mmCIF file of C-alpha atoms in Angstrom:
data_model
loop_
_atom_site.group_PDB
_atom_site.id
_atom_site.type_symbol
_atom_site.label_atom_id
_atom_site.label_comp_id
_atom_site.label_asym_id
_atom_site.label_seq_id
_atom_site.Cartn_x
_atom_site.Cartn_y
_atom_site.Cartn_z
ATOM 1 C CA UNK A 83 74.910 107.014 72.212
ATOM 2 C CA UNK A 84 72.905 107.034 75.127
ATOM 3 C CA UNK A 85 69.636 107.360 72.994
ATOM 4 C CA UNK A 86 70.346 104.200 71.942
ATOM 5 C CA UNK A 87 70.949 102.190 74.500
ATOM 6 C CA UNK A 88 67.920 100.079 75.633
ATOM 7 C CA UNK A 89 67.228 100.175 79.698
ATOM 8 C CA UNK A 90 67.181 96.630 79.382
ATOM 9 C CA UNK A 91 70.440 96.248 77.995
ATOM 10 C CA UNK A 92 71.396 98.579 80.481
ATOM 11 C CA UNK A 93 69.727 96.100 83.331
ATOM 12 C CA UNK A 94 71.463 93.450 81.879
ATOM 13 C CA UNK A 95 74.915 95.044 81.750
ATOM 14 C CA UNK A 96 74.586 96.404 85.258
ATOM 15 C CA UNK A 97 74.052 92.640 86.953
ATOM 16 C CA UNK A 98 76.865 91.007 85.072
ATOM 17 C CA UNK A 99 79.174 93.132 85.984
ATOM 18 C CA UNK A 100 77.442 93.237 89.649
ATOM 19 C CA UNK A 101 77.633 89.798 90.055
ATOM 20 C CA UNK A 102 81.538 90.056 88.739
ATOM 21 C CA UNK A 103 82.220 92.378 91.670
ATOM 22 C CA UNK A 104 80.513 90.527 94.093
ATOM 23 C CA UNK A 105 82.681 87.672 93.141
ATOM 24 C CA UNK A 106 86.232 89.865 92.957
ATOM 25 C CA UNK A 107 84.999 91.304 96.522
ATOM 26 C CA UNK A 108 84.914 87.767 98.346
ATOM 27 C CA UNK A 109 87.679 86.022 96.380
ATOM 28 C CA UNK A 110 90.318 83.950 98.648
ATOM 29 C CA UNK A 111 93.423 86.182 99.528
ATOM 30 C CA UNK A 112 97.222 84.937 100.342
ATOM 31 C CA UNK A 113 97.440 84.145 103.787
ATOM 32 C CA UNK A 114 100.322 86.354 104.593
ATOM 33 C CA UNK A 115 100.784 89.467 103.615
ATOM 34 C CA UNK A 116 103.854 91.119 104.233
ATOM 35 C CA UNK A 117 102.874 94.949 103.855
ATOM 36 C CA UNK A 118 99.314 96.398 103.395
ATOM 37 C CA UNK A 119 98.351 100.154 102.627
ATOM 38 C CA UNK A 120 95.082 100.795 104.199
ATOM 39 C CA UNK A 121 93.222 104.811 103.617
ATOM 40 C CA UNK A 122 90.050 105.960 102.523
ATOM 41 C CA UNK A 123 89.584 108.587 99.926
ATOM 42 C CA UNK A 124 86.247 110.931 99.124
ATOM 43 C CA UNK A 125 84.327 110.438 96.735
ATOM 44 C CA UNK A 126 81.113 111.664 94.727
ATOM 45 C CA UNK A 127 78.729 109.052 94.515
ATOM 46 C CA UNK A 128 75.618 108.980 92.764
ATOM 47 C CA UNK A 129 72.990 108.026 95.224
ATOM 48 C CA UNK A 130 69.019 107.626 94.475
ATOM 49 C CA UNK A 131 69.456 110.814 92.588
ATOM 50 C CA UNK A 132 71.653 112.360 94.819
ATOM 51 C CA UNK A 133 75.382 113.120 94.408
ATOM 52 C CA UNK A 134 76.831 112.359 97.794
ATOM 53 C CA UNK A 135 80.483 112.433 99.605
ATOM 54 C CA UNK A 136 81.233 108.887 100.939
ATOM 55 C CA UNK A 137 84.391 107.476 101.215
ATOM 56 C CA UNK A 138 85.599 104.904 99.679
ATOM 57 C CA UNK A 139 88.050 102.113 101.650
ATOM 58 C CA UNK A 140 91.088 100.874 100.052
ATOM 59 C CA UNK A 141 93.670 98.031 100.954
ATOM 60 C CA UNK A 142 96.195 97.712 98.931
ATOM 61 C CA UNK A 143 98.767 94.235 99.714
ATOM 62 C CA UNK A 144 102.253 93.622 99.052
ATOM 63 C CA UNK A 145 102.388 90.049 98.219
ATOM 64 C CA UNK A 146 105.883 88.343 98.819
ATOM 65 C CA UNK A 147 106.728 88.565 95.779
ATOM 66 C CA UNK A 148 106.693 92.308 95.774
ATOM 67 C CA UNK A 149 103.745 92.774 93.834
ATOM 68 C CA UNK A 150 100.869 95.211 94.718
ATOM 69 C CA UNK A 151 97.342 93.782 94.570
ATOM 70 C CA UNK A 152 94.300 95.714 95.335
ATOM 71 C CA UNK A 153 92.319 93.850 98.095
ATOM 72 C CA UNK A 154 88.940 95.220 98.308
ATOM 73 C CA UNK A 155 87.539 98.526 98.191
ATOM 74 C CA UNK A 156 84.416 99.689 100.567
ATOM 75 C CA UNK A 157 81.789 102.498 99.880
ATOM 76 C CA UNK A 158 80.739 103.695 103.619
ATOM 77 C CA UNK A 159 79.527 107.699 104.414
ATOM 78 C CA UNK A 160 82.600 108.309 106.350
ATOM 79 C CA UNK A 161 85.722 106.666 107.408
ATOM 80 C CA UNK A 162 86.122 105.706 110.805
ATOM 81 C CA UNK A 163 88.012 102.544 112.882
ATOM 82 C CA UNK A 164 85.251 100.727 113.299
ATOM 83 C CA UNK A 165 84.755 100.226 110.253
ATOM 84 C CA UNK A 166 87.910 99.774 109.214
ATOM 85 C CA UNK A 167 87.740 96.968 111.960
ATOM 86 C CA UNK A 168 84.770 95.256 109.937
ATOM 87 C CA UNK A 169 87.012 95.654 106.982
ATOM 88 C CA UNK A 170 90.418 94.072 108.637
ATOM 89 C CA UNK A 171 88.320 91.293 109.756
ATOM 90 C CA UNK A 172 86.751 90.687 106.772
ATOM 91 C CA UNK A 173 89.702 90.281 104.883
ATOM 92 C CA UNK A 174 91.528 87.885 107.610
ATOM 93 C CA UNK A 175 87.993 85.686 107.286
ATOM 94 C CA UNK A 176 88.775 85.718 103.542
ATOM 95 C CA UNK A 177 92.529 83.894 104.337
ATOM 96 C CA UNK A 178 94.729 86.923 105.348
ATOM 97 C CA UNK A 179 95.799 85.381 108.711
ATOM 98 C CA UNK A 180 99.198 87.621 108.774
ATOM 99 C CA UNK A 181 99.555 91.055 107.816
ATOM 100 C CA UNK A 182 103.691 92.271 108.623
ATOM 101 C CA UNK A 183 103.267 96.112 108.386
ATOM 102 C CA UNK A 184 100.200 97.931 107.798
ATOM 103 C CA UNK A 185 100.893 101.586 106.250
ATOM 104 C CA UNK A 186 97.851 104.104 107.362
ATOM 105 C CA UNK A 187 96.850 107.493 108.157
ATOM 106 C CA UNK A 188 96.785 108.738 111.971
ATOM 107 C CA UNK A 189 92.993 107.964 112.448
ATOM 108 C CA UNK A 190 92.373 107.788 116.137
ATOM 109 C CA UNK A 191 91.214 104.132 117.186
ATOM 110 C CA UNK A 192 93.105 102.728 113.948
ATOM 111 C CA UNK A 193 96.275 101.153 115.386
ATOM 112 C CA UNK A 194 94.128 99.290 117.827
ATOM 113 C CA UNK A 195 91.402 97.793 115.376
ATOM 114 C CA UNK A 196 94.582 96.758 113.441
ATOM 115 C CA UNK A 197 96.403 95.113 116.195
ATOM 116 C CA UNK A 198 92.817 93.563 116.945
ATOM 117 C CA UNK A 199 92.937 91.900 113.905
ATOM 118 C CA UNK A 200 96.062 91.332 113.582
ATOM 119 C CA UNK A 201 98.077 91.079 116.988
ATOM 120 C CA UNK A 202 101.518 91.322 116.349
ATOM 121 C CA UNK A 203 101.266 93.651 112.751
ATOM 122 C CA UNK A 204 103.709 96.585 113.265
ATOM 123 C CA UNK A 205 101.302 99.870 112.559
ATOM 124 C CA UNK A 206 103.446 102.184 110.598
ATOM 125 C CA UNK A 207 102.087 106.039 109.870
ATOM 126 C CA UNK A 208 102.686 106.785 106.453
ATOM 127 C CA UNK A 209 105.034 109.433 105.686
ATOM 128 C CA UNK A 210 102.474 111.664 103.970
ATOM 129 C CA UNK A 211 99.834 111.473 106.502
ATOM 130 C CA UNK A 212 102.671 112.621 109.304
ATOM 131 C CA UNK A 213 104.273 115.240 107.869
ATOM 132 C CA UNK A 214 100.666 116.650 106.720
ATOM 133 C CA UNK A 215 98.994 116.129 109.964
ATOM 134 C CA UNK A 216 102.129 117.628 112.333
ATOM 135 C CA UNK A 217 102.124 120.953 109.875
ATOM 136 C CA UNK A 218 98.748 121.367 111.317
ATOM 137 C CA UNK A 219 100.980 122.647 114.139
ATOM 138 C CA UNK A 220 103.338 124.598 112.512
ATOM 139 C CA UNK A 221 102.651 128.407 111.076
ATOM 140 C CA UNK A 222 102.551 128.737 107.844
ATOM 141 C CA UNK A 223 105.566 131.388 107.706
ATOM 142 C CA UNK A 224 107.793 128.570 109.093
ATOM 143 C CA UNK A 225 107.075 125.649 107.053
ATOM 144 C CA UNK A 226 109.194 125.484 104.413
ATOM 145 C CA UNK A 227 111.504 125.641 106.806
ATOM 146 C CA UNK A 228 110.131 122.482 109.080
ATOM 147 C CA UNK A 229 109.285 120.245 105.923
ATOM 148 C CA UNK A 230 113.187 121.001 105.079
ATOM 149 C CA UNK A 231 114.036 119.725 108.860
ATOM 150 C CA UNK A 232 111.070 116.884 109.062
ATOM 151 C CA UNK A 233 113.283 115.616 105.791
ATOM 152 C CA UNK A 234 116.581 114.086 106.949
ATOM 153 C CA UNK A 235 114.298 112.208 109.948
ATOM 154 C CA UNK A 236 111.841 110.008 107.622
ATOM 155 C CA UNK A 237 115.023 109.828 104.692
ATOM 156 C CA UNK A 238 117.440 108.672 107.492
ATOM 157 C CA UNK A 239 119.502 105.194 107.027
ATOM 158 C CA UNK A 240 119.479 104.814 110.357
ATOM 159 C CA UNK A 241 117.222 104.826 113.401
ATOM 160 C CA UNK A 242 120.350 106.366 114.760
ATOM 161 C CA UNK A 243 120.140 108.833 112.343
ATOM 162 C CA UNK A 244 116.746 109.072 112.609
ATOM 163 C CA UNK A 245 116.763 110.055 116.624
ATOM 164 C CA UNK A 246 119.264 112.574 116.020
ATOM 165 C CA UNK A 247 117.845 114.590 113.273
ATOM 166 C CA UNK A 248 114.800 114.210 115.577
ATOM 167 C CA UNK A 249 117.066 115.660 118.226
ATOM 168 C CA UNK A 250 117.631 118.409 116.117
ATOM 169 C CA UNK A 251 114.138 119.575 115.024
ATOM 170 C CA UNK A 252 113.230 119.240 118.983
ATOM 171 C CA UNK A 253 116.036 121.889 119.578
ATOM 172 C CA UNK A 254 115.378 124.488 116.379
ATOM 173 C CA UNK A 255 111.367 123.960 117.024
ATOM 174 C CA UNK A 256 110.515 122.482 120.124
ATOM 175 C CA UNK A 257 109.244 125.331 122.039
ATOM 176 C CA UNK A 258 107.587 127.008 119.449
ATOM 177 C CA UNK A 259 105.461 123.609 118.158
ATOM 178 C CA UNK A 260 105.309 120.881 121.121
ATOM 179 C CA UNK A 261 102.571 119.560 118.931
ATOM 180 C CA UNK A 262 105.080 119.214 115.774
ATOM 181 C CA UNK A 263 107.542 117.466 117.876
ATOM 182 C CA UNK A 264 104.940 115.398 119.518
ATOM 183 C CA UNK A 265 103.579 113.880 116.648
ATOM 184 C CA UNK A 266 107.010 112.738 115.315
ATOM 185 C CA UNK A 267 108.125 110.838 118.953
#
């Protein structure tokens, strides 16, 4: 098939469906958006020849209605707040002037370009992105054992219930991982 294809056609191709981005990539947003999902993933990009890492930016919004929409993605070498603060902003100059709860990763600086952005958005740390990034303090003999405990905190009804399975993981594993305990207060 690809023997066949003209490079023109190719050309051709390529800057409709540029141009269709471009357009998809500044559309108007709602203006309030009552939960977005902001992370960054690797991936393989061809580049001038060259098959490079970058990382590619996602926000994902909850409308009010419940429904997910995809707000933009960004291509940059490597995620970072800054540029997640170009990204925020962007998206606020393109009509998202309220954003509820943001859902991220624990990426130093990223609370605060948020809040920048958005003043009184409550930053919530995903789920995932905690309990991955407080193993980092556990060993890995114990934790099947601290997932099991981390559990009944982040699956609580309560923030009652919450605080005292919290309680309870500071007692069992407190002085072993400060660092564990730390990242859950």
């Amino acid at each position: 098939i690809q023997e066949s294809l003209a490079p023109a056609l190719i050309s051709r191709i390529t800057d409709v469906v540029a141009d269709e981005i471009t357009a998809w990539q500044n559309r108007p947003v709602d203006e309030v958006c009552p939960i977005l999902h902001i992370d960054a993933l690797s991936v393989k990009v061809r580049d001038g020849g060259m098959v490079t890492n970058k990382s590619a930016h996602l926000v994902i919004g909850v409308d009010v209605d419940g429904i997910k929409n995809v707000l933009g993605i960004w291509l940059q070498d490597t995620e970072g707040s800054k540029f997640w603060l170009n990204v925020l902003t962007q998206l606020k100059n393109r009509g998202l002037r309220d954003a509820l709860i943001v859902c991220c990763d624990g990426l130093t600086g990223l609370p605060e370009a948020i809040n920048t952005v958005w003043e009184k958005a409550l930053v919530q740390t995903c789920v995932t992105h905690l309990i991955r990034s407080s193993m980092k303090y556990v060993s890995h003999a114990d934790r099947k054992k601290v997932a099991a405990a981390l559990k009944p905190i982040y699956t609580a009804a309560t923030e009652s219930d919450a605080l005292s399975a919290l309680d309870e993981l500071r007692a069992d594993y407190g002085k072993n991982y400060p660092g564990l305990i730390a990242s859950w207060e």
